[in-house]
Short mmCIF file of C-alpha atoms in Angstrom, two decimals:
data_model
loop_
_atom_site.label_atom_id
_atom_site.label_comp_id
_atom_site.label_asym_id
_atom_site.label_seq_id
_atom_site.Cartn_x
_atom_site.Cartn_y
_atom_site.Cartn_z
CA MET A 1 44.35 1.70 27.71
CA PHE A 2 44.63 0.92 24.30
CA THR A 3 44.16 -3.29 23.86
CA PHE A 4 45.15 -5.46 21.45
CA LYS A 5 41.23 -6.63 22.01
CA GLU A 6 39.78 -3.18 20.97
CA ILE A 7 42.46 -2.10 18.29
CA HIS A 8 41.80 -6.05 16.97
CA SER A 9 38.24 -5.09 17.00
CA ALA A 10 38.65 -1.66 15.00
CA TYR A 11 40.26 -3.65 12.58
CA LEU A 12 37.73 -5.95 11.67
CA ARG A 13 35.18 -3.16 11.53
CA CYS A 14 37.76 -1.55 9.04
CA LYS A 15 37.97 -4.48 6.83
CA ARG A 16 34.79 -4.81 6.00
CA GLY A 17 33.91 -3.86 2.31
CA LYS A 18 38.04 -2.94 2.30
CA GLY A 19 39.28 -6.60 2.74
CA LYS A 20 40.43 -6.69 -0.70
CA THR A 21 42.36 -3.44 -1.36
CA HIS A 22 45.96 -3.47 -1.44
CA ASN A 23 46.33 -1.69 1.79
CA ALA A 24 43.89 -3.93 3.53
CA ILE A 25 46.28 -7.11 2.59
CA LYS A 26 49.05 -5.73 3.25
CA PHE A 27 47.73 -5.01 6.86
CA GLU A 28 46.77 -8.23 7.21
CA MET A 29 49.82 -10.38 6.02
CA ASN A 30 51.42 -9.39 9.41
CA LEU A 31 48.19 -8.70 11.50
CA VAL A 32 49.58 -9.47 14.90
CA GLU A 33 52.75 -7.59 14.19
CA ASN A 34 51.04 -4.45 13.15
CA ILE A 35 48.37 -4.10 15.84
CA CYS A 36 50.68 -4.89 18.31
CA ASN A 37 52.72 -2.10 16.72
CA LEU A 38 49.68 0.24 16.71
CA GLU A 39 49.04 -0.84 20.55
CA GLU A 40 52.17 0.38 21.83
CA LYS A 41 51.90 3.82 19.84
CA LEU A 42 49.24 4.39 21.24
CA ASN A 43 50.17 3.58 24.54
CA LYS A 44 53.09 5.27 24.71
CA ARG A 45 51.28 8.38 22.48
CA THR A 46 54.06 7.84 19.81
CA TYR A 47 51.29 7.43 17.08
CA MET A 48 51.97 9.59 14.18
CA PRO A 49 49.32 9.52 11.04
CA ALA A 50 51.20 7.96 8.34
CA ARG A 51 51.27 8.95 4.54
CA CYS A 52 47.97 9.70 2.74
CA VAL A 53 47.48 9.18 -0.95
CA CYS A 54 45.27 12.50 -2.33
CA PHE A 55 43.63 12.47 -5.50
CA LEU A 56 40.54 14.17 -7.81
CA THR A 57 37.34 13.16 -8.06
CA THR A 58 35.46 14.54 -10.70
CA SER A 59 31.97 13.38 -9.17
CA PRO A 60 29.40 15.32 -8.45
CA LYS A 61 32.21 18.15 -9.31
CA LEU A 62 36.05 18.51 -9.09
CA ARG A 63 37.16 18.26 -5.49
CA GLU A 64 40.40 16.22 -3.51
CA VAL A 65 40.34 13.57 -1.46
CA PHE A 66 42.45 12.46 1.30
CA ALA A 67 42.75 8.77 1.54
CA ALA A 68 43.89 7.88 4.80
CA ASP A 69 46.58 4.77 5.64
CA PHE A 70 44.66 1.39 6.49
CA SER A 71 46.38 1.97 10.04
CA ASP A 72 45.06 5.02 10.14
CA ARG A 73 41.53 3.45 8.94
CA VAL A 74 41.92 1.76 11.74
CA VAL A 75 42.20 4.36 14.20
CA HIS A 76 39.72 6.22 13.24
CA HIS A 77 37.20 2.62 13.96
CA LEU A 78 38.69 2.30 17.22
CA VAL A 79 37.68 6.10 18.13
CA THR A 80 34.71 6.32 16.77
CA PRO A 81 32.20 3.90 17.76
CA VAL A 82 33.09 4.78 21.63
CA LEU A 83 31.78 8.38 20.53
CA GLU A 84 29.11 7.78 18.72
CA LYS A 85 27.87 6.12 21.93
CA ILE A 86 28.16 9.26 23.63
CA TYR A 87 26.68 11.51 20.80
CA GLU A 88 24.16 9.06 19.58
CA PRO A 89 21.54 10.67 22.01
CA LYS A 90 22.23 14.35 21.63
CA PHE A 91 21.67 14.20 17.95
CA ILE A 92 18.33 15.22 16.66
CA HIS A 93 16.18 12.50 14.66
CA ASP A 94 16.07 14.36 11.08
CA SER A 95 20.11 14.35 10.84
CA TYR A 96 20.80 11.72 8.26
CA SER A 97 24.60 11.91 7.44
CA CYS A 98 26.89 8.93 8.34
CA ARG A 99 24.77 7.29 10.99
CA VAL A 100 23.21 4.04 11.59
CA GLY A 101 19.42 4.05 10.42
CA LYS A 102 20.18 7.06 8.41
CA GLY A 103 21.33 7.87 4.97
CA ILE A 104 19.99 9.43 2.02
CA HIS A 105 16.38 7.16 1.08
CA ASN A 106 15.78 7.52 4.81
CA ALA A 107 16.02 11.62 4.25
CA GLN A 108 14.50 11.50 0.43
CA LYS A 109 11.36 9.62 2.53
CA ARG A 110 11.19 12.38 5.06
CA ALA A 111 11.19 14.86 2.63
CA LEU A 112 8.56 13.28 1.24
CA LYS A 113 6.52 13.43 3.81
CA PHE A 114 7.36 16.84 4.89
CA SER A 115 6.42 18.58 1.48
CA LYS A 116 2.74 16.57 1.60
CA ALA A 117 1.92 18.54 5.07
CA THR A 118 3.63 21.84 4.00
CA ASN A 119 3.13 24.73 1.44
CA TYR A 120 7.18 26.37 1.23
CA TYR A 121 10.25 24.56 1.49
CA LEU A 122 13.60 26.76 1.98
CA GLN A 123 16.63 25.23 1.23
CA LEU A 124 20.16 26.51 2.15
CA ASP A 125 23.90 24.97 2.68
CA ILE A 126 27.17 26.06 3.82
CA ARG A 127 29.52 27.14 1.49
CA ASN A 128 33.26 25.23 1.69
CA PHE A 129 31.58 23.34 4.44
CA PHE A 130 34.88 20.85 5.27
CA TYR A 131 37.32 23.44 4.31
CA SER A 132 35.89 25.86 6.67
CA ILE A 133 35.43 23.61 9.85
CA ASP A 134 37.56 25.47 12.64
CA LYS A 135 39.27 23.43 14.48
CA ASN A 136 39.46 24.64 18.06
CA ILE A 137 35.90 25.17 18.17
CA LEU A 138 35.63 21.52 16.98
CA PHE A 139 37.88 20.29 19.43
CA ASN A 140 36.25 22.55 22.67
CA MET A 141 33.02 21.35 21.65
CA LEU A 142 34.10 17.14 21.72
CA ASN A 143 36.33 18.32 25.03
CA SER A 144 33.56 19.28 26.93
CA THR A 145 31.05 16.74 25.98
CA ILE A 146 33.42 13.43 26.52
CA VAL A 147 34.15 14.86 29.78
CA GLN A 148 30.97 15.42 30.71
CA ASN A 149 29.94 12.01 29.51
CA TYR A 150 32.54 10.17 29.19
CA HIS A 151 30.69 7.76 32.59
CA LYS A 152 28.53 6.68 29.80
CA VAL A 153 30.87 4.50 27.82
CA ASP A 154 30.00 1.04 29.25
CA LYS A 155 33.30 -0.23 30.28
CA SER A 156 35.47 1.19 27.88
CA ALA A 157 39.42 0.15 27.28
CA ILE A 158 39.96 3.40 26.26
CA GLU A 159 40.93 5.60 29.26
CA LEU A 160 39.12 9.56 29.22
CA ASN A 161 42.36 11.30 28.64
CA GLU A 162 43.71 8.63 26.40
CA MET A 163 41.22 9.57 23.98
CA LEU A 164 41.28 12.91 24.32
CA TRP A 165 44.47 13.08 23.20
CA LEU A 166 44.21 10.39 20.19
CA VAL A 167 41.14 12.90 19.35
CA HIS A 168 43.19 16.04 19.23
CA LYS A 169 46.03 14.27 17.45
CA ILE A 170 43.42 13.36 14.80
CA ILE A 171 41.86 16.89 14.29
CA PHE A 172 45.50 19.25 14.36
CA TYR A 173 47.64 16.85 12.74
CA ASP A 174 47.86 18.76 9.35
CA ILE A 175 47.73 15.85 6.78
CA THR A 176 49.03 18.15 3.49
CA LYS A 177 52.41 17.89 5.11
CA ASN A 178 52.93 13.68 4.27
CA VAL A 179 50.56 13.51 1.43
CA TYR A 180 51.53 11.61 -2.06
CA ILE A 181 50.03 12.87 -4.53
CA LYS A 182 48.37 10.80 -7.21
CA GLY A 183 47.13 11.75 -10.84
CA SER A 184 48.30 14.83 -12.70
CA LYS A 185 49.48 18.01 -10.56
CA GLU A 186 47.77 20.13 -13.18
CA GLY A 187 44.67 19.45 -11.96
CA PHE A 188 44.88 20.14 -8.66
CA GLU A 189 45.72 23.47 -9.98
CA LEU A 190 42.65 23.79 -11.51
CA ILE A 191 40.75 23.56 -7.56
CA PRO A 192 40.12 27.63 -6.48
CA SER A 193 42.26 27.64 -3.07
CA HIS A 194 39.40 28.33 -0.75
CA LYS A 195 38.27 24.54 -1.54
CA THR A 196 41.56 23.04 -1.27
CA LEU A 197 43.29 21.77 2.55
CA PHE A 198 46.60 23.06 0.78
CA LYS A 199 45.69 26.56 0.90
CA VAL A 200 43.38 27.09 3.92
CA PRO A 201 44.61 28.94 7.09
CA LYS A 202 46.18 27.15 9.81
CA ASN A 203 43.56 25.09 12.14
CA LYS A 204 41.00 25.05 9.10
CA GLY A 205 39.60 22.68 7.41
CA LEU A 206 38.90 18.61 7.99
CA PRO A 207 39.68 16.03 5.17
CA ILE A 208 36.97 14.64 3.19
CA GLY A 209 37.17 10.89 3.00
CA ASN A 210 37.63 10.24 7.02
CA LEU A 211 35.33 8.43 8.84
CA THR A 212 36.69 10.51 11.58
CA SER A 213 35.60 13.84 9.40
CA GLN A 214 32.08 12.58 8.47
CA PHE A 215 31.25 12.23 12.38
CA PHE A 216 33.08 15.21 13.16
CA ALA A 217 31.32 17.02 10.81
CA ASN A 218 27.92 15.74 12.94
CA VAL A 219 29.42 16.76 16.16
CA TYR A 220 30.36 20.30 14.88
CA MET A 221 26.65 20.67 13.49
CA ASN A 222 24.50 19.32 16.24
CA ASP A 223 24.52 22.67 18.06
CA PHE A 224 23.10 24.02 14.78
CA ASP A 225 20.48 21.36 14.64
CA ASN A 226 19.54 21.45 18.24
CA PHE A 227 19.06 25.72 16.96
CA CYS A 228 17.11 24.90 14.35
CA LYS A 229 14.54 22.82 16.52
CA ARG A 230 14.48 23.76 19.95
CA VAL A 231 14.91 27.56 19.67
CA LEU A 232 13.60 28.75 15.76
CA LYS A 233 11.10 26.26 16.70
CA CYS A 234 10.92 24.50 13.16
CA LYS A 235 9.15 21.51 13.41
CA ARG A 236 9.79 20.28 9.63
CA TYR A 237 13.59 20.67 9.52
CA ILE A 238 16.18 17.87 7.56
CA ARG A 239 19.75 18.21 7.63
CA TYR A 240 21.79 16.05 4.88
CA VAL A 241 26.12 17.11 5.83
CA ASP A 242 25.68 21.00 4.75
CA ASP A 243 22.25 21.03 2.68
CA PHE A 244 19.29 21.49 4.95
CA VAL A 245 16.29 21.78 4.73
CA ILE A 246 13.21 23.70 6.09
CA PHE A 247 9.48 23.02 5.69
CA ASP A 248 6.71 25.57 6.54
CA ASN A 249 3.49 27.18 5.31
CA SER A 250 4.31 30.57 5.71
CA LYS A 251 6.92 32.08 3.18
CA ASP A 252 7.40 35.31 5.72
CA ARG A 253 8.61 32.74 8.62
CA LEU A 254 11.03 31.10 6.39
CA VAL A 255 12.59 34.23 5.39
CA GLU A 256 12.96 35.19 9.05
CA ILE A 257 14.35 31.75 9.90
CA LYS A 258 17.26 32.46 7.45
CA SER A 259 18.12 35.41 8.90
CA GLU A 260 18.89 34.08 12.38
CA ILE A 261 20.38 31.06 10.61
CA GLU A 262 23.01 33.35 8.93
CA LEU A 263 23.50 34.74 12.38
CA TYR A 264 23.93 31.77 14.52
CA LEU A 265 26.71 30.21 11.36
CA GLU A 266 28.40 33.42 11.36
CA GLN A 267 28.90 34.13 15.01
CA TYR A 268 29.08 30.58 16.67
CA LEU A 269 30.73 27.98 13.83
CA LYS A 270 32.41 30.63 11.32
CA LEU A 271 30.47 29.34 8.52
CA LYS A 272 28.25 31.01 6.15
CA LEU A 273 25.77 30.05 3.84
CA ARG A 274 26.18 30.01 0.12
CA ASP A 275 24.72 32.96 -1.85
CA LYS A 276 22.34 30.63 -3.46
CA THR A 277 18.75 30.68 -1.52
CA ILE A 278 15.88 28.43 -2.67
CA LEU A 279 12.75 29.31 -1.43
CA ARG A 280 9.91 27.79 -3.21
CA SER A 281 6.44 26.45 -2.90
CA VAL A 282 6.72 22.32 -2.43
CA HIS A 283 4.40 21.93 -6.28
CA ASP A 284 7.71 22.92 -7.95
CA GLY A 285 10.03 20.56 -6.66
CA LEU A 286 12.60 20.07 -4.17
CA ASP A 287 15.88 18.96 -5.74
CA PHE A 288 17.57 17.12 -2.92
CA LEU A 289 19.82 13.98 -2.46
CA GLY A 290 19.16 13.11 -6.27
CA TYR A 291 15.89 13.45 -6.33
CA ILE A 292 13.14 16.10 -7.44
CA ILE A 293 10.77 15.29 -4.64
CA ARG A 294 6.93 16.98 -5.12
CA PRO A 295 4.24 16.27 -2.73
CA HIS A 296 3.37 13.25 -4.65
CA TYR A 297 5.72 11.70 -6.55
CA VAL A 298 9.47 11.50 -6.33
CA LEU A 299 11.59 11.77 -9.77
CA VAL A 300 15.96 10.68 -10.63
CA ARG A 301 17.31 13.94 -10.69
CA ARG A 302 18.52 14.18 -14.18
CA ARG A 303 22.39 14.00 -13.53
CA VAL A 304 22.43 10.97 -11.76
CA ILE A 305 20.72 9.53 -15.44
CA LYS A 306 23.39 11.11 -17.30
CA ASN A 307 26.39 9.69 -15.30
CA TYR A 308 24.76 6.26 -15.52
CA LYS A 309 24.96 6.54 -18.94
CA HIS A 310 27.79 7.88 -19.16
CA LYS A 311 29.30 4.78 -17.01
CA LYS A 312 27.38 2.48 -19.21
CA ALA A 313 28.75 3.61 -22.77
CA ARG A 314 32.27 3.86 -21.11
CA TYR A 315 31.71 -0.10 -20.44
CA LEU A 316 30.15 -0.88 -23.95
CA ASP A 317 32.96 1.23 -25.80
CA SER A 318 35.31 -1.50 -24.17
CA TYR A 319 33.12 -4.34 -24.80
CA GLU A 320 33.08 -3.16 -28.32
CA LYS A 321 36.82 -2.56 -28.68
CA GLN A 322 37.95 -5.81 -27.28
CA LYS A 323 35.81 -7.46 -29.55
CA GLY A 324 33.11 -8.80 -27.26
CA GLU A 325 35.45 -9.51 -24.65
CA MET A 326 35.40 -7.63 -20.96
CA SER A 327 37.75 -9.35 -17.99
CA LEU A 328 36.18 -10.42 -14.82
CA VAL A 329 37.07 -7.53 -13.05
CA GLU A 330 35.33 -5.12 -16.11
CA ILE A 331 31.91 -7.30 -15.47
CA LYS A 332 31.72 -7.01 -11.43
CA GLN A 333 32.36 -3.10 -12.37
CA PHE A 334 29.62 -2.61 -14.26
CA LEU A 335 27.28 -5.23 -12.27
CA SER A 336 28.10 -2.82 -9.21
CA VAL A 337 27.65 0.25 -11.39
CA GLN A 338 24.21 -0.71 -12.34
CA ALA A 339 22.93 -2.20 -8.87
CA SER A 340 23.76 1.43 -7.26
CA PHE A 341 21.26 2.74 -10.09
CA VAL A 342 18.95 0.32 -10.11
CA GLY A 343 19.08 0.70 -6.01
CA HIS A 344 19.15 4.30 -6.20
CA ILE A 345 16.11 5.01 -8.58
CA SER A 346 13.98 2.29 -6.85
CA HIS A 347 12.89 4.83 -4.40
CA ALA A 348 11.62 6.77 -7.16
CA ASN A 349 8.73 6.37 -9.36
CA SER A 350 10.95 5.51 -12.08
CA TYR A 351 9.37 2.66 -13.78
CA ASN A 352 9.68 4.03 -17.59
CA LEU A 353 13.00 5.22 -16.58
CA CYS A 354 13.76 1.87 -16.07
CA LYS A 355 13.35 0.77 -19.65
CA LYS A 356 14.71 3.54 -21.08
CA VAL A 357 17.98 2.86 -19.54
CA GLY A 358 17.27 -1.22 -20.35
CA VAL A 359 16.98 -2.10 -16.63
CA ILE A 360 13.57 -3.55 -15.44
CA ASN A 361 13.45 -3.55 -11.47
CA GLU A 362 9.99 -5.34 -11.29
CA ASN A 363 10.39 -4.78 -6.92
CA ASN A 364 10.14 -0.88 -7.24
CA PRO A 365 8.01 0.04 -4.82
CA PHE A 366 6.56 3.00 -6.66
CA ASP A 367 4.68 1.43 -9.08
CA ASP A 368 2.23 4.61 -10.19
CA ASP A 369 3.78 5.35 -13.53
CA ARG A 370 3.21 2.06 -14.56
CA ALA A 371 0.21 2.53 -16.52
#
């Protein structure tokens, strides 16, 4: 059923990019023993997720993040690739979050292409998406699809019943019952009650930060994606997590589509749209995934630039306080921040911006504004 080989492969996938964290090193110190323990618990169905860490992040806004124990992340990497083999053929092309070969930059390029071919866009997002996901609806979706399609998974070492049991365990486990709160508890009191798992109704909400939560979000929205494409006939539709954009040449048509979407979300997924609705000309610019997208050029969103300048100033202050010295860790952190920023703006018309913030990227494919 759950084999040592499969769990070890999941460990290797989990380790990528996380190999030097405290939890990863701790797990690796007794690697064989830890994998054997996981194998035994999974096969005896005594597995229970370990204590997680909950902390606050303020970028782009205040929210709570749950960091699973490394052993549980291994389990997530054990489950997700198997389910991806079933669901990837079912996902629509223009769903871009947490999928191989998709991502923010491909979504931005697709939006630019659609903006050149249409006159208007309708931009909507879902209110409190991760905290509003109904676990019963989600598991019923997964259960039906897995049962019907599990034979397509090539020589999986995980049997059908074991997979269903583990998926159920991950979805319905109440992560708030065994958690370490990192940081000031006063900060958690600033979060509205509808934006925290500690206060949502029973069997509602998925923890932000888990690989399985990101994948399950795509599963939860898959029928909706197909409803927009197949039933509403939205030829130019893009979704990234809970933020989606529909392009069309008719403003009235987009108003009708919004009404149909509201009904579907409430009736089938128990979700509601945010009150803010954006229906504009493509020439007014689409604020999407950190970019302002217009038919013939793309700009970087001001908030992205402001965040980079703030981080850069923080490192410069540290440099001055230490009298011109910085630790190797600080230098690596800053270089990582700068590389991330340059990578982001390289997908926009940003040559002059690079000069203003003190970064020149000669490999920028957008060079229209160099003149």
